[in-house]
Amino acid sequence: MRISELSEASGVPVATLKYYLREGLLPPGESLGATRADYSEDHLRRVRLVRALVDAGVSVAEARRVTEALDDPPRSRHDLLGRAQYALPAPHAATPVSDEVTGLLADLGWVVGPDSPALHSLSGAIAAARSAGVPLPTDALTGYARASEAVAAVDVSNVPTDDLASALHRVVAGTVLVDPVLAALRRLAQEHVSSRG
């Protein structure tokens, strides 16, 4: 398809598609001449992913890291999940990992890479909550962690293993787009539990 058709199929303006091409978010199409290129369904899938990331608040630089990860697919499901997690933006990335977080993970018996951005995110989020007067005692953190482990088991079980390149695309999009689903479900569950008295 031509760029105008890619625009129509994706709902993304041609000018934005050209920007994605310049920024390396979208690989070039197959050249059909000096000013024409052919774009495939893979390009359409990539545009939809980039658009979803940007619409979810991911910066262009962060989206580029994600697309670079997509262009170099991993060899195992574990590597795939790590690549997705490490490519996505991490709030509180500059926060040092707290001893409390390290201890919590040890108590849970979790195996997590020492460079995981989520370690910094968790440490920063706990510090921010406490700074705002939300105490987050150890038993609450442990409860949240156990619930998160159950959610992670569902996530991992749904990662296809036959095509890791497509799976990486799905994991990245799923991580960004399912986080708001989880937050909404938590709020609905809070309403349900509180209604029982």
mmCIF file of C-alpha atoms in Angstrom:
data_model
loop_
_atom_site.group_PDB
_atom_site.id
_atom_site.type_symbol
_atom_site.label_atom_id
_atom_site.label_comp_id
_atom_site.label_asym_id
_atom_site.label_seq_id
_atom_site.Cartn_x
_atom_site.Cartn_y
_atom_site.Cartn_z
ATOM 1 C CA MET A 1 0.000 0.000 0.000
ATOM 2 C CA ARG A 2 1.115 3.571 -0.565
ATOM 3 C CA ILE A 3 1.641 5.974 2.314
ATOM 4 C CA SER A 4 -1.772 7.550 1.707
ATOM 5 C CA GLU A 5 -3.369 4.105 2.016
ATOM 6 C CA LEU A 6 -1.340 3.400 5.161
ATOM 7 C CA SER A 7 -2.653 6.678 6.526
ATOM 8 C CA GLU A 8 -6.226 5.765 5.701
ATOM 9 C CA ALA A 9 -5.925 2.249 7.151
ATOM 10 C CA SER A 10 -4.271 3.442 10.366
ATOM 11 C CA GLY A 11 -6.109 6.711 10.892
ATOM 12 C CA VAL A 12 -2.729 8.456 11.245
ATOM 13 C CA PRO A 13 -2.108 11.521 9.034
ATOM 14 C CA VAL A 14 0.503 11.242 6.278
ATOM 15 C CA ALA A 15 2.569 14.012 7.903
ATOM 16 C CA THR A 16 2.722 12.000 11.136
ATOM 17 C CA LEU A 17 3.715 8.854 9.234
ATOM 18 C CA LYS A 18 6.557 10.788 7.593
ATOM 19 C CA TYR A 19 7.613 11.983 11.044
ATOM 20 C CA TYR A 20 7.607 8.358 12.292
ATOM 21 C CA LEU A 21 9.805 7.434 9.311
ATOM 22 C CA ARG A 22 12.266 10.278 10.028
ATOM 23 C CA GLU A 23 12.418 9.368 13.720
ATOM 24 C CA GLY A 24 13.029 5.682 13.029
ATOM 25 C CA LEU A 25 9.755 4.557 14.590
ATOM 26 C CA LEU A 26 8.595 3.113 11.284
ATOM 27 C CA PRO A 27 10.918 1.254 8.921
ATOM 28 C CA PRO A 28 11.004 2.475 5.317
ATOM 29 C CA GLY A 29 8.698 0.848 2.820
ATOM 30 C CA GLU A 30 9.927 -1.075 -0.196
ATOM 31 C CA SER A 31 11.148 1.494 -2.709
ATOM 32 C CA LEU A 32 9.108 1.736 -5.911
ATOM 33 C CA GLY A 33 11.013 4.706 -7.269
ATOM 34 C CA ALA A 34 12.506 7.989 -6.148
ATOM 35 C CA THR A 35 9.376 9.226 -4.381
ATOM 36 C CA ARG A 36 7.227 6.136 -3.898
ATOM 37 C CA ALA A 37 7.303 3.219 -1.491
ATOM 38 C CA ASP A 38 5.131 0.226 -0.748
ATOM 39 C CA TYR A 39 4.036 -0.448 2.838
ATOM 40 C CA SER A 40 2.862 -3.793 4.189
ATOM 41 C CA GLU A 41 0.595 -5.071 6.930
ATOM 42 C CA ASP A 42 3.693 -5.139 9.162
ATOM 43 C CA HIS A 43 3.998 -1.382 8.693
ATOM 44 C CA LEU A 44 0.332 -0.958 9.573
ATOM 45 C CA ARG A 45 0.801 -3.044 12.724
ATOM 46 C CA ARG A 46 3.853 -0.944 13.668
ATOM 47 C CA VAL A 47 1.982 2.341 13.123
ATOM 48 C CA ARG A 48 -0.869 1.146 15.331
ATOM 49 C CA LEU A 49 1.580 0.173 18.074
ATOM 50 C CA VAL A 50 3.462 3.479 17.936
ATOM 51 C CA ARG A 51 0.180 5.365 17.991
ATOM 52 C CA ALA A 52 -1.029 3.364 21.003
ATOM 53 C CA LEU A 53 2.239 4.044 22.835
ATOM 54 C CA VAL A 54 2.177 7.767 22.086
ATOM 55 C CA ASP A 55 -1.516 8.022 22.995
ATOM 56 C CA ALA A 56 -0.700 6.298 26.311
ATOM 57 C CA GLY A 57 1.874 8.995 27.096
ATOM 58 C CA VAL A 58 5.070 7.281 25.951
ATOM 59 C CA SER A 59 7.552 9.808 24.535
ATOM 60 C CA VAL A 60 8.905 9.507 21.002
ATOM 61 C CA ALA A 61 12.363 8.609 22.377
ATOM 62 C CA GLU A 62 10.844 5.878 24.558
ATOM 63 C CA ALA A 63 8.743 4.618 21.653
ATOM 64 C CA ARG A 64 11.927 4.449 19.557
ATOM 65 C CA ARG A 65 13.538 2.201 22.198
ATOM 66 C CA VAL A 66 10.494 -0.050 21.977
ATOM 67 C CA THR A 67 10.608 -0.241 18.176
ATOM 68 C CA GLU A 68 14.348 -0.936 18.275
ATOM 69 C CA ALA A 69 13.592 -3.880 20.561
ATOM 70 C CA LEU A 70 10.984 -5.055 18.054
ATOM 71 C CA ASP A 71 13.545 -4.928 15.253
ATOM 72 C CA ASP A 72 15.847 -7.304 17.152
ATOM 73 C CA PRO A 73 13.523 -10.029 18.467
ATOM 74 C CA PRO A 74 14.666 -12.110 21.450
ATOM 75 C CA ARG A 75 15.296 -15.849 21.446
ATOM 76 C CA SER A 76 13.230 -16.884 24.482
ATOM 77 C CA ARG A 77 9.981 -15.885 26.168
ATOM 78 C CA HIS A 78 11.886 -14.768 29.281
ATOM 79 C CA ASP A 79 14.171 -12.554 27.175
ATOM 80 C CA LEU A 80 11.108 -11.235 25.364
ATOM 81 C CA LEU A 81 9.432 -10.150 28.594
ATOM 82 C CA GLY A 82 12.649 -8.570 29.817
ATOM 83 C CA ARG A 83 13.160 -6.703 26.552
ATOM 84 C CA ALA A 84 9.626 -5.332 26.753
ATOM 85 C CA GLN A 85 9.955 -4.307 30.397
ATOM 86 C CA TYR A 86 13.335 -2.654 29.922
ATOM 87 C CA ALA A 87 12.270 -0.806 26.756
ATOM 88 C CA LEU A 88 9.191 0.792 28.298
ATOM 89 C CA PRO A 89 9.387 4.020 30.303
ATOM 90 C CA ALA A 90 9.874 3.601 34.043
ATOM 91 C CA PRO A 91 8.557 6.251 36.423
ATOM 92 C CA HIS A 92 11.011 7.138 39.213
ATOM 93 C CA ALA A 93 13.889 5.685 37.141
ATOM 94 C CA ALA A 94 16.405 7.869 39.011
ATOM 95 C CA THR A 95 15.255 6.711 42.453
ATOM 96 C CA PRO A 96 17.787 4.448 44.160
ATOM 97 C CA VAL A 97 16.530 0.949 44.928
ATOM 98 C CA SER A 98 15.574 0.847 48.597
ATOM 99 C CA ASP A 99 16.621 -1.847 51.058
ATOM 100 C CA GLU A 100 12.923 -2.321 51.762
ATOM 101 C CA VAL A 101 12.221 -3.264 48.133
ATOM 102 C CA THR A 102 15.228 -5.578 48.014
ATOM 103 C CA GLY A 103 14.050 -7.224 51.249
ATOM 104 C CA LEU A 104 10.466 -7.548 50.037
ATOM 105 C CA LEU A 105 11.555 -9.354 46.880
ATOM 106 C CA ALA A 106 13.859 -11.625 48.886
ATOM 107 C CA ASP A 107 11.011 -12.481 51.288
ATOM 108 C CA LEU A 108 8.772 -13.262 48.313
ATOM 109 C CA GLY A 109 11.479 -15.406 46.716
ATOM 110 C CA TRP A 110 11.229 -13.467 43.465
ATOM 111 C CA VAL A 111 14.028 -13.690 40.902
ATOM 112 C CA VAL A 112 14.479 -10.233 39.391
ATOM 113 C CA GLY A 113 17.426 -8.794 37.491
ATOM 114 C CA PRO A 114 19.438 -6.236 39.470
ATOM 115 C CA ASP A 115 19.041 -3.703 36.647
ATOM 116 C CA SER A 116 15.259 -3.990 36.376
ATOM 117 C CA PRO A 117 13.758 -0.515 35.930
ATOM 118 C CA ALA A 118 10.772 -1.668 37.980
ATOM 119 C CA LEU A 119 12.984 -1.849 41.089
ATOM 120 C CA HIS A 120 13.535 1.906 40.843
ATOM 121 C CA SER A 121 9.878 2.512 39.972
ATOM 122 C CA LEU A 122 8.676 0.580 43.013
ATOM 123 C CA SER A 123 11.137 2.298 45.354
ATOM 124 C CA GLY A 124 10.123 5.725 44.044
ATOM 125 C CA ALA A 125 6.408 4.963 44.149
ATOM 126 C CA ILE A 126 6.601 3.756 47.757
ATOM 127 C CA ALA A 127 8.565 6.870 48.741
ATOM 128 C CA ALA A 128 6.051 9.136 46.965
ATOM 129 C CA ALA A 129 3.085 7.422 48.634
ATOM 130 C CA ARG A 130 4.640 7.727 52.075
ATOM 131 C CA SER A 131 5.562 11.346 51.407
ATOM 132 C CA ALA A 132 1.868 12.013 50.736
ATOM 133 C CA GLY A 133 0.835 10.303 53.987
ATOM 134 C CA VAL A 134 -0.027 6.836 52.626
ATOM 135 C CA PRO A 135 1.825 4.488 55.007
ATOM 136 C CA LEU A 136 2.094 1.272 52.910
ATOM 137 C CA PRO A 137 3.052 -1.174 55.681
ATOM 138 C CA THR A 138 4.939 -4.358 54.822
ATOM 139 C CA ASP A 139 1.821 -6.545 55.007
ATOM 140 C CA ALA A 140 0.061 -4.296 52.470
ATOM 141 C CA LEU A 141 3.061 -4.368 50.117
ATOM 142 C CA THR A 142 3.217 -8.155 50.433
ATOM 143 C CA GLY A 143 -0.497 -8.418 49.631
ATOM 144 C CA TYR A 144 -0.100 -6.194 46.582
ATOM 145 C CA ALA A 145 2.900 -8.229 45.473
ATOM 146 C CA ARG A 146 1.019 -11.528 45.754
ATOM 147 C CA ALA A 147 -1.905 -10.121 43.755
ATOM 148 C CA SER A 148 0.565 -8.807 41.163
ATOM 149 C CA GLU A 149 2.199 -12.220 40.921
ATOM 150 C CA ALA A 150 -1.186 -13.731 40.040
ATOM 151 C CA VAL A 151 -1.688 -11.067 37.352
ATOM 152 C CA ALA A 152 1.836 -11.695 36.022
ATOM 153 C CA ALA A 153 1.101 -15.419 35.765
ATOM 154 C CA VAL A 154 -1.885 -14.607 33.535
ATOM 155 C CA ASP A 155 0.275 -12.231 31.459
ATOM 156 C CA VAL A 156 3.071 -14.763 30.956
ATOM 157 C CA SER A 157 0.690 -17.608 30.156
ATOM 158 C CA ASN A 158 -0.819 -15.522 27.359
ATOM 159 C CA VAL A 159 2.491 -14.774 25.618
ATOM 160 C CA PRO A 160 2.613 -16.746 22.369
ATOM 161 C CA THR A 161 5.809 -18.729 21.906
ATOM 162 C CA ASP A 162 5.575 -19.635 18.220
ATOM 163 C CA ASP A 163 6.530 -16.195 16.826
ATOM 164 C CA LEU A 164 8.621 -14.185 19.286
ATOM 165 C CA ALA A 165 8.743 -11.068 17.091
ATOM 166 C CA SER A 166 4.936 -10.861 17.060
ATOM 167 C CA ALA A 167 4.865 -11.796 20.727
ATOM 168 C CA LEU A 168 7.161 -8.886 21.610
ATOM 169 C CA HIS A 169 4.811 -6.519 19.798
ATOM 170 C CA ARG A 170 1.901 -7.956 21.786
ATOM 171 C CA VAL A 171 3.730 -7.810 25.135
ATOM 172 C CA VAL A 172 4.773 -4.182 24.664
ATOM 173 C CA ALA A 173 1.301 -3.084 23.594
ATOM 174 C CA GLY A 174 -0.297 -5.220 26.285
ATOM 175 C CA THR A 175 1.893 -3.836 29.040
ATOM 176 C CA VAL A 176 1.111 -0.229 28.159
ATOM 177 C CA LEU A 177 -2.560 -0.742 27.358
ATOM 178 C CA VAL A 178 -3.478 -3.299 30.033
ATOM 179 C CA ASP A 179 -2.066 -1.287 32.962
ATOM 180 C CA PRO A 180 -5.108 1.064 32.840
ATOM 181 C CA VAL A 181 -7.384 -2.007 32.664
ATOM 182 C CA LEU A 182 -5.788 -3.356 35.843
ATOM 183 C CA ALA A 183 -6.172 -0.001 37.593
ATOM 184 C CA ALA A 184 -9.859 0.151 36.635
ATOM 185 C CA LEU A 185 -10.455 -3.431 37.783
ATOM 186 C CA ARG A 186 -8.808 -2.632 41.119
ATOM 187 C CA ARG A 187 -11.133 0.329 41.638
ATOM 188 C CA LEU A 188 -14.162 -1.758 40.735
ATOM 189 C CA ALA A 189 -13.015 -4.497 43.108
ATOM 190 C CA GLN A 190 -12.590 -1.906 45.884
ATOM 191 C CA GLU A 191 -16.167 -0.758 45.320
ATOM 192 C CA HIS A 192 -17.409 -4.350 45.364
ATOM 193 C CA VAL A 193 -15.483 -5.328 48.508
ATOM 194 C CA SER A 194 -16.493 -2.172 50.388
ATOM 195 C CA SER A 195 -20.167 -2.743 49.484
ATOM 196 C CA ARG A 196 -20.106 -6.032 51.386
ATOM 197 C CA GLY A 197 -19.540 -4.165 54.622
#
